[in-house]
Amino acid sequence: MNSKESTALAKTYQKLKFLIVDDFESFRMSVKQMLHAFGAEHIDVSSNGKDAVQKCTYERYDIVLCDHNMGEGKTGQQVLEELRFHKRLKHTSLFILVTAETSKEVVIGTKEYQPDGYIAKPITKAVLQKRMDALILQRQTLMPINKELDLENYPKAITLCTQEINKGSRYKSWCHKTLAHLYFLTGDFQHAQKIYEDILTKREIIWARLGLGVVQMAQQKYLEAIEQFKHVINEDKNYVEAYDQLSTAYEKLGKQKQAQSTLQQAATISPLSIPRQQKLGVLCTKNQDLEGAIHAYKSAVKHSNNSVHDSADNYLNLGRSLCDSSEGNDTEQSKEDAEEAINILNTAAKKYDNPNVKAKANLIQARVHIGQNDTEASKAAFAIAEALIDEENIDSDTGIELSKTLYRLAETQRAEQLLHNLAKRFESDQTVINRIEELLDEPVSLRQKIKARDLNKKGISFFEGGLLTEAINTFKDAINETPKNPALNLNLVQVALKSFENKAPDVTEIEVLQQALENVKHIPAQHRQYKRFITLSKKVSELAGKNKPSIT
């Protein structure tokens, strides 16, 4: 640093607003004295993360110096996470983590929220000044660009970045990275791609490789993007953002199992990210991996305490997964899952004190109890939920939860009526319609769905091998698990009709087909199996007509 920069820095300290966050008063006072010695005048302190977030809500600080481990409250990572989430940390501000933490999960977890700097404890005046001087000098140089970023004036920020690069700035790398990202944000993928590719032709830079993959994702070039993300992971096994992006790319290609496996690797490396655990829970549920879903949602609940991502849904989703796991068997593990589900749902109802959360928690509890053959406890939980629900104006989420529970309590007609009412009220919301359709098709436990789908695959395999009798019997077994599943019932009808090409059916065999069609007559005209249902119904009707005994 030259003398001109040193003089300018001394004046700069006087103008800056600092916030020191640490649970130890002696540390706060020590750092405050050091900053005073550097020339700082406006210095506030906080003894915990909650107070720090509140102070940042009402006051704009230029520099926040925050400890990571502050006892039972928010960690430094959670303070940074919340400030970023609510956009209370400007691009023109600096967030510096002061920490003695060295564990891999804390270091990688914090890095994901991109603090502007780290300073390791114990801290000395010389170390603090050297680090602060460097960060403040960078902040001053890049201030015009960051001001435009705060205003979301991206075209102006692009111009300023380009000027800074052309000047031969010492922060050229930051400018290139920011410039490419700005082009991406403005939808100019071609320019963003060119910057990343130009950098990669000179040397391998990991953020440029990742950025190139992200651009290719936006261009729907998923296979090319996958290669970029794999390249990043080969370079750095702990680069969790590459795993996240790779998982999303697999999802786009319909490779749900690979998406889950990749995200599980990211969650193992960096388990403190709640959004990642939540997404993993959803993926595991889609893939019918109950054990994986329970593990992900448990992690979300465990690490979300004091986090901005703390949510009743973390508890309800864990309760649902444990409920599904406890149904259908009487093992010790099933009893433990049921007990844990009840505890976690009680915690949710108490912690969030919200009628909607309480209603959903009791609906899930009603299913848990009936799964353990405790009818009285199930009725009691259902009665609590019913008292909290206005069925005519029910929201789609609670309505689907209620329908699922009604099916489980064998109130099929009421469940179907409620789903039909919801379908009318939410007919323009395709996501809700898909969930309603899925429940109408398979109003059974996840374990039954898993068993039915395995049997369906087996039945199809028999059919493809020409073993029609074995296929028919296997589809019948699958229908016993999920009686209203349209695909299974129609598979049974189709295979049986094929078998009748060489052998005339008897009355009983035709009645089996008629019952299969009766099982799925509830599907609406918009259902993906409706045309097949109509076609097969006509064939069975014709067959039944031919098979009528003649009147003499």
CSV table of N, CA and C in Angstrom, one decimal, residues 250-358:
chain,number,residue,atom,x,y,z
A,250,TYR,N,-29.6,-33.3,-13.5
A,250,TYR,CA,-30.2,-34.7,-13.6
A,250,TYR,C,-31.7,-34.6,-13.5
A,251,GLU,N,-32.2,-33.8,-12.7
A,251,GLU,CA,-33.7,-33.6,-12.5
A,251,GLU,C,-34.3,-33.2,-13.9
A,252,LYS,N,-33.7,-32.3,-14.5
A,252,LYS,CA,-34.2,-31.8,-15.8
A,252,LYS,C,-34.3,-32.9,-16.8
A,253,LEU,N,-33.3,-33.9,-16.7
A,253,LEU,CA,-33.3,-35.0,-17.6
A,253,LEU,C,-34.2,-36.2,-17.1
A,254,GLY,N,-34.9,-35.9,-16.0
A,254,GLY,CA,-35.8,-37.0,-15.5
A,254,GLY,C,-35.0,-38.1,-14.8
A,255,LYS,N,-33.7,-37.9,-14.4
A,255,LYS,CA,-32.9,-38.9,-13.7
A,255,LYS,C,-33.0,-38.6,-12.2
A,256,GLN,N,-34.2,-38.9,-11.6
A,256,GLN,CA,-34.5,-38.5,-10.3
A,256,GLN,C,-33.5,-39.2,-9.3
A,257,LYS,N,-33.2,-40.5,-9.5
A,257,LYS,CA,-32.3,-41.2,-8.6
A,257,LYS,C,-30.9,-40.6,-8.6
A,258,GLN,N,-30.4,-40.3,-9.7
A,258,GLN,CA,-29.1,-39.6,-9.8
A,258,GLN,C,-29.1,-38.2,-9.2
A,259,ALA,N,-30.2,-37.5,-9.4
A,259,ALA,CA,-30.4,-36.2,-8.7
A,259,ALA,C,-30.3,-36.4,-7.2
A,260,GLN,N,-31.0,-37.4,-6.7
A,260,GLN,CA,-31.0,-37.6,-5.2
A,260,GLN,C,-29.6,-37.9,-4.7
A,261,SER,N,-29.0,-38.9,-5.4
A,261,SER,CA,-27.7,-39.3,-5.0
A,261,SER,C,-26.7,-38.2,-5.0
A,262,THR,N,-26.7,-37.3,-6.0
A,262,THR,CA,-25.8,-36.2,-6.1
A,262,THR,C,-26.1,-35.2,-5.0
A,263,LEU,N,-27.3,-34.9,-4.7
A,263,LEU,CA,-27.7,-34.0,-3.6
A,263,LEU,C,-27.3,-34.5,-2.3
A,264,GLN,N,-27.4,-35.9,-2.1
A,264,GLN,CA,-27.0,-36.5,-0.8
A,264,GLN,C,-25.5,-36.3,-0.6
A,265,GLN,N,-24.7,-36.3,-1.7
A,265,GLN,CA,-23.3,-36.1,-1.5
A,265,GLN,C,-23.0,-34.6,-1.0
A,266,ALA,N,-23.8,-33.7,-1.6
A,266,ALA,CA,-23.6,-32.3,-1.2
A,266,ALA,C,-24.0,-32.1,0.2
A,267,ALA,N,-25.1,-32.8,0.6
A,267,ALA,CA,-25.6,-32.7,2.0
A,267,ALA,C,-24.6,-33.3,3.0
A,268,THR,N,-23.9,-34.3,2.6
A,268,THR,CA,-22.9,-35.0,3.4
A,268,THR,C,-21.7,-34.0,3.6
A,269,ILE,N,-21.3,-33.3,2.6
A,269,ILE,CA,-20.2,-32.4,2.7
A,269,ILE,C,-20.6,-31.2,3.5
A,270,SER,N,-21.8,-30.7,3.2
A,270,SER,CA,-22.2,-29.4,3.9
A,270,SER,C,-23.6,-29.6,4.4
A,271,PRO,N,-23.8,-30.1,5.6
A,271,PRO,CA,-25.1,-30.5,6.1
A,271,PRO,C,-25.9,-29.3,6.7
A,272,LEU,N,-25.3,-28.1,6.8
A,272,LEU,CA,-26.0,-27.0,7.5
A,272,LEU,C,-26.9,-26.2,6.6
A,273,SER,N,-26.9,-26.5,5.3
A,273,SER,CA,-27.8,-25.7,4.5
A,273,SER,C,-29.3,-26.3,4.5
A,274,ILE,N,-30.2,-25.6,5.1
A,274,ILE,CA,-31.6,-26.1,5.3
A,274,ILE,C,-32.3,-26.2,3.9
A,275,PRO,N,-32.2,-25.2,3.0
A,275,PRO,CA,-32.8,-25.4,1.7
A,275,PRO,C,-32.4,-26.7,1.0
A,276,ARG,N,-31.1,-27.0,1.1
A,276,ARG,CA,-30.6,-28.2,0.5
A,276,ARG,C,-31.3,-29.5,1.1
A,277,GLN,N,-31.4,-29.5,2.4
A,277,GLN,CA,-32.0,-30.6,3.1
A,277,GLN,C,-33.5,-30.7,2.8
A,278,GLN,N,-34.1,-29.6,2.6
A,278,GLN,CA,-35.5,-29.6,2.3
A,278,GLN,C,-35.7,-30.2,0.9
A,279,LYS,N,-34.9,-29.7,-0.1
A,279,LYS,CA,-35.0,-30.2,-1.4
A,279,LYS,C,-34.7,-31.7,-1.5
A,280,LEU,N,-33.7,-32.1,-0.7
A,280,LEU,CA,-33.3,-33.6,-0.7
A,280,LEU,C,-34.5,-34.4,-0.1
A,281,GLY,N,-35.2,-33.9,0.9
A,281,GLY,CA,-36.4,-34.6,1.4
A,281,GLY,C,-37.4,-34.8,0.4
A,282,VAL,N,-37.7,-33.7,-0.4
A,282,VAL,CA,-38.7,-33.8,-1.5
A,282,VAL,C,-38.3,-34.9,-2.6
A,283,LEU,N,-37.0,-34.8,-2.9
A,283,LEU,CA,-36.5,-35.8,-3.9
A,283,LEU,C,-36.6,-37.2,-3.4
A,284,CYS,N,-36.2,-37.4,-2.2
A,284,CYS,CA,-36.3,-38.8,-1.6
A,284,CYS,C,-37.7,-39.3,-1.6
A,285,THR,N,-38.7,-38.4,-1.2
A,285,THR,CA,-40.1,-38.7,-1.2
A,285,THR,C,-40.6,-39.1,-2.6
A,286,LYS,N,-40.2,-38.3,-3.6
A,286,LYS,CA,-40.6,-38.6,-5.0
A,286,LYS,C,-40.0,-40.0,-5.4
A,287,ASN,N,-38.8,-40.3,-4.9
A,287,ASN,CA,-38.2,-41.6,-5.2
A,287,ASN,C,-38.6,-42.7,-4.3
A,288,GLN,N,-39.6,-42.4,-3.4
A,288,GLN,CA,-40.1,-43.4,-2.5
A,288,GLN,C,-39.0,-44.0,-1.6
A,289,ASP,N,-38.0,-43.1,-1.3
A,289,ASP,CA,-36.9,-43.5,-0.3
A,289,ASP,C,-37.3,-43.0,1.0
A,290,LEU,N,-38.0,-43.7,1.8
A,290,LEU,CA,-38.5,-43.2,3.1
A,290,LEU,C,-37.4,-42.9,4.0
A,291,GLU,N,-36.4,-43.8,4.1
A,291,GLU,CA,-35.3,-43.7,5.0
A,291,GLU,C,-34.5,-42.4,4.7
A,292,GLY,N,-34.3,-42.2,3.4
A,292,GLY,CA,-33.6,-40.9,2.9
A,292,GLY,C,-34.4,-39.7,3.3
A,293,ALA,N,-35.7,-39.7,3.1
A,293,ALA,CA,-36.5,-38.6,3.4
A,293,ALA,C,-36.5,-38.3,4.9
A,294,ILE,N,-36.6,-39.3,5.7
A,294,ILE,CA,-36.6,-39.1,7.2
A,294,ILE,C,-35.3,-38.5,7.6
A,295,HIS,N,-34.2,-39.0,7.0
A,295,HIS,CA,-32.8,-38.4,7.4
A,295,HIS,C,-32.7,-36.9,7.0
A,296,ALA,N,-33.2,-36.6,5.7
A,296,ALA,CA,-33.1,-35.2,5.3
A,296,ALA,C,-34.0,-34.3,6.1
A,297,TYR,N,-35.2,-34.7,6.4
A,297,TYR,CA,-36.1,-33.8,7.2
A,297,TYR,C,-35.6,-33.7,8.6
A,298,LYS,N,-35.0,-34.8,9.1
A,298,LYS,CA,-34.5,-34.7,10.5
A,298,LYS,C,-33.3,-33.7,10.5
A,299,SER,N,-32.5,-33.7,9.5
A,299,SER,CA,-31.4,-32.7,9.4
A,299,SER,C,-32.0,-31.3,9.3
A,300,ALA,N,-33.0,-31.1,8.5
A,300,ALA,CA,-33.6,-29.8,8.3
A,300,ALA,C,-34.2,-29.3,9.7
A,301,VAL,N,-34.8,-30.2,10.4
A,301,VAL,CA,-35.3,-29.8,11.8
A,301,VAL,C,-34.2,-29.4,12.7
A,302,LYS,N,-33.2,-30.3,12.7
A,302,LYS,CA,-32.1,-30.2,13.7
A,302,LYS,C,-31.3,-28.9,13.4
A,303,HIS,N,-31.0,-28.6,12.2
A,303,HIS,CA,-30.1,-27.4,11.9
A,303,HIS,C,-30.9,-26.1,11.7
A,304,SER,N,-32.3,-26.2,11.7
A,304,SER,CA,-33.0,-24.9,11.4
A,304,SER,C,-33.3,-24.1,12.6
A,305,ASN,N,-33.0,-24.7,13.8
A,305,ASN,CA,-33.2,-23.9,15.0
A,305,ASN,C,-32.5,-22.6,15.0
A,306,ASN,N,-33.1,-21.5,15.1
A,306,ASN,CA,-32.6,-20.1,15.0
A,306,ASN,C,-32.3,-19.7,13.6
A,307,SER,N,-32.6,-20.5,12.6
A,307,SER,CA,-32.4,-20.1,11.2
A,307,SER,C,-33.6,-19.4,10.6
A,308,VAL,N,-33.3,-18.6,9.6
A,308,VAL,CA,-34.4,-17.9,8.9
A,308,VAL,C,-35.2,-19.0,8.1
A,309,HIS,N,-34.6,-20.2,7.9
A,309,HIS,CA,-35.3,-21.2,7.2
A,309,HIS,C,-36.1,-22.2,8.2
A,310,ASP,N,-36.2,-21.8,9.4
A,310,ASP,CA,-37.0,-22.6,10.4
A,310,ASP,C,-38.4,-22.5,9.9
A,311,SER,N,-39.1,-23.6,9.8
A,311,SER,CA,-40.5,-23.6,9.3
A,311,SER,C,-41.2,-24.8,9.8
A,312,ALA,N,-42.6,-24.6,10.0
A,312,ALA,CA,-43.4,-25.7,10.4
A,312,ALA,C,-43.4,-26.9,9.4
A,313,ASP,N,-43.2,-26.5,8.1
A,313,ASP,CA,-43.2,-27.6,7.1
A,313,ASP,C,-42.0,-28.6,7.3
A,314,ASN,N,-40.9,-28.1,7.9
A,314,ASN,CA,-39.8,-29.1,8.2
A,314,ASN,C,-40.3,-30.2,9.2
A,315,TYR,N,-41.1,-29.8,10.2
A,315,TYR,CA,-41.6,-30.7,11.2
A,315,TYR,C,-42.7,-31.6,10.6
A,316,LEU,N,-43.6,-30.9,9.8
A,316,LEU,CA,-44.8,-31.7,9.2
A,316,LEU,C,-44.3,-32.7,8.2
A,317,ASN,N,-43.3,-32.3,7.4
A,317,ASN,CA,-42.7,-33.3,6.4
A,317,ASN,C,-42.1,-34.4,7.1
A,318,LEU,N,-41.3,-34.2,8.2
A,318,LEU,CA,-40.7,-35.3,9.0
A,318,LEU,C,-41.8,-36.1,9.6
A,319,GLY,N,-42.9,-35.5,10.1
A,319,GLY,CA,-44.0,-36.3,10.7
A,319,GLY,C,-44.6,-37.2,9.6
A,320,ARG,N,-44.8,-36.6,8.4
A,320,ARG,CA,-45.4,-37.4,7.3
A,320,ARG,C,-44.6,-38.6,6.9
A,321,SER,N,-43.3,-38.4,6.8
A,321,SER,CA,-42.3,-39.5,6.4
A,321,SER,C,-42.3,-40.5,7.5
A,322,LEU,N,-42.3,-40.1,8.8
A,322,LEU,CA,-42.3,-41.1,9.9
A,322,LEU,C,-43.6,-41.9,9.9
A,323,CYS,N,-44.7,-41.1,9.6
A,323,CYS,CA,-46.0,-41.8,9.6
A,323,CYS,C,-46.1,-42.9,8.5
A,324,ASP,N,-45.6,-42.5,7.3
A,324,ASP,CA,-45.5,-43.5,6.2
A,324,ASP,C,-44.7,-44.7,6.6
A,325,SER,N,-43.6,-44.4,7.2
A,325,SER,CA,-42.6,-45.5,7.6
A,325,SER,C,-43.2,-46.4,8.7
A,326,SER,N,-44.1,-45.9,9.5
A,326,SER,CA,-44.7,-46.7,10.6
A,326,SER,C,-45.9,-47.5,10.2
A,327,GLU,N,-46.5,-47.2,9.0
A,327,GLU,CA,-47.7,-47.9,8.6
A,327,GLU,C,-47.4,-49.3,8.1
A,328,GLY,N,-48.3,-50.2,8.2
A,328,GLY,CA,-48.3,-51.5,7.5
A,328,GLY,C,-47.4,-52.5,8.1
A,329,ASN,N,-46.9,-52.3,9.3
A,329,ASN,CA,-46.2,-53.4,10.0
A,329,ASN,C,-46.2,-53.2,11.5
A,330,ASP,N,-45.9,-54.2,12.2
A,330,ASP,CA,-45.9,-54.1,13.7
A,330,ASP,C,-44.6,-54.4,14.3
A,331,THR,N,-43.5,-54.0,13.6
A,331,THR,CA,-42.2,-54.2,14.1
A,331,THR,C,-41.9,-53.1,15.2
A,332,GLU,N,-40.8,-53.4,15.9
A,332,GLU,CA,-40.3,-52.4,16.9
A,332,GLU,C,-40.0,-51.1,16.2
A,333,GLN,N,-39.4,-51.2,15.0
A,333,GLN,CA,-39.0,-49.9,14.3
A,333,GLN,C,-40.2,-49.1,14.0
A,334,SER,N,-41.3,-49.8,13.6
A,334,SER,CA,-42.5,-49.2,13.2
A,334,SER,C,-43.1,-48.4,14.4
A,335,LYS,N,-43.0,-49.1,15.6
A,335,LYS,CA,-43.5,-48.4,16.8
A,335,LYS,C,-42.7,-47.2,17.2
A,336,GLU,N,-41.4,-47.3,17.0
A,336,GLU,CA,-40.5,-46.2,17.3
A,336,GLU,C,-40.8,-45.0,16.3
A,337,ASP,N,-41.0,-45.3,15.1
A,337,ASP,CA,-41.3,-44.3,14.1
A,337,ASP,C,-42.6,-43.6,14.4
A,338,ALA,N,-43.6,-44.4,14.8
A,338,ALA,CA,-44.9,-43.8,15.2
A,338,ALA,C,-44.7,-42.9,16.4
A,339,GLU,N,-44.0,-43.3,17.4
A,339,GLU,CA,-43.8,-42.5,18.6
A,339,GLU,C,-43.0,-41.2,18.3
A,340,GLU,N,-42.0,-41.3,17.4
A,340,GLU,CA,-41.3,-40.1,17.0
A,340,GLU,C,-42.1,-39.2,16.2
A,341,ALA,N,-43.0,-39.7,15.4
A,341,ALA,CA,-43.9,-38.9,14.6
A,341,ALA,C,-44.8,-38.1,15.5
A,342,ILE,N,-45.4,-38.8,16.5
A,342,ILE,CA,-46.3,-38.1,17.4
A,342,ILE,C,-45.6,-37.0,18.1
A,343,ASN,N,-44.3,-37.3,18.6
A,343,ASN,CA,-43.6,-36.2,19.3
A,343,ASN,C,-43.2,-35.0,18.5
A,344,ILE,N,-42.8,-35.3,17.2
A,344,ILE,CA,-42.4,-34.2,16.3
A,344,ILE,C,-43.6,-33.3,15.9
A,345,LEU,N,-44.8,-34.0,15.8
A,345,LEU,CA,-46.0,-33.3,15.4
A,345,LEU,C,-46.5,-32.5,16.6
A,346,ASN,N,-46.4,-33.0,17.8
A,346,ASN,CA,-46.8,-32.2,19.0
A,346,ASN,C,-45.9,-31.0,19.1
A,347,THR,N,-44.6,-31.2,18.8
A,347,THR,CA,-43.7,-30.1,18.9
A,347,THR,C,-44.1,-29.0,17.9
A,348,ALA,N,-44.4,-29.4,16.7
A,348,ALA,CA,-44.8,-28.4,15.6
A,348,ALA,C,-46.0,-27.7,16.1
A,349,ALA,N,-47.1,-28.4,16.6
A,349,ALA,CA,-48.3,-27.7,17.0
A,349,ALA,C,-48.1,-26.7,18.1
A,350,LYS,N,-47.2,-27.1,19.0
A,350,LYS,CA,-46.9,-26.2,20.2
A,350,LYS,C,-46.0,-25.0,19.8
A,351,LYS,N,-45.0,-25.3,19.0
A,351,LYS,CA,-44.0,-24.3,18.6
A,351,LYS,C,-44.5,-23.2,17.8
A,352,TYR,N,-45.4,-23.5,16.8
A,352,TYR,CA,-45.8,-22.5,15.8
A,352,TYR,C,-47.2,-21.9,16.2
A,353,ASP,N,-47.9,-22.5,17.1
A,353,ASP,CA,-49.2,-21.9,17.6
A,353,ASP,C,-50.0,-21.3,16.5
A,354,ASN,N,-50.3,-22.1,15.4
A,354,ASN,CA,-51.0,-21.6,14.3
A,354,ASN,C,-52.1,-22.7,14.0
A,355,PRO,N,-53.4,-22.3,13.9
A,355,PRO,CA,-54.5,-23.2,13.7
A,355,PRO,C,-54.3,-24.2,12.5
A,356,ASN,N,-53.7,-23.6,11.4
A,356,ASN,CA,-53.5,-24.5,10.3
A,356,ASN,C,-52.5,-25.5,10.5
A,357,VAL,N,-51.4,-25.1,11.2
A,357,VAL,CA,-50.3,-26.1,11.5
A,357,VAL,C,-50.9,-27.2,12.5
A,358,LYS,N,-51.6,-26.7,13.4
A,358,LYS,CA,-52.2,-27.6,14.4
A,358,LYS,C,-53.1,-28.6,13.8
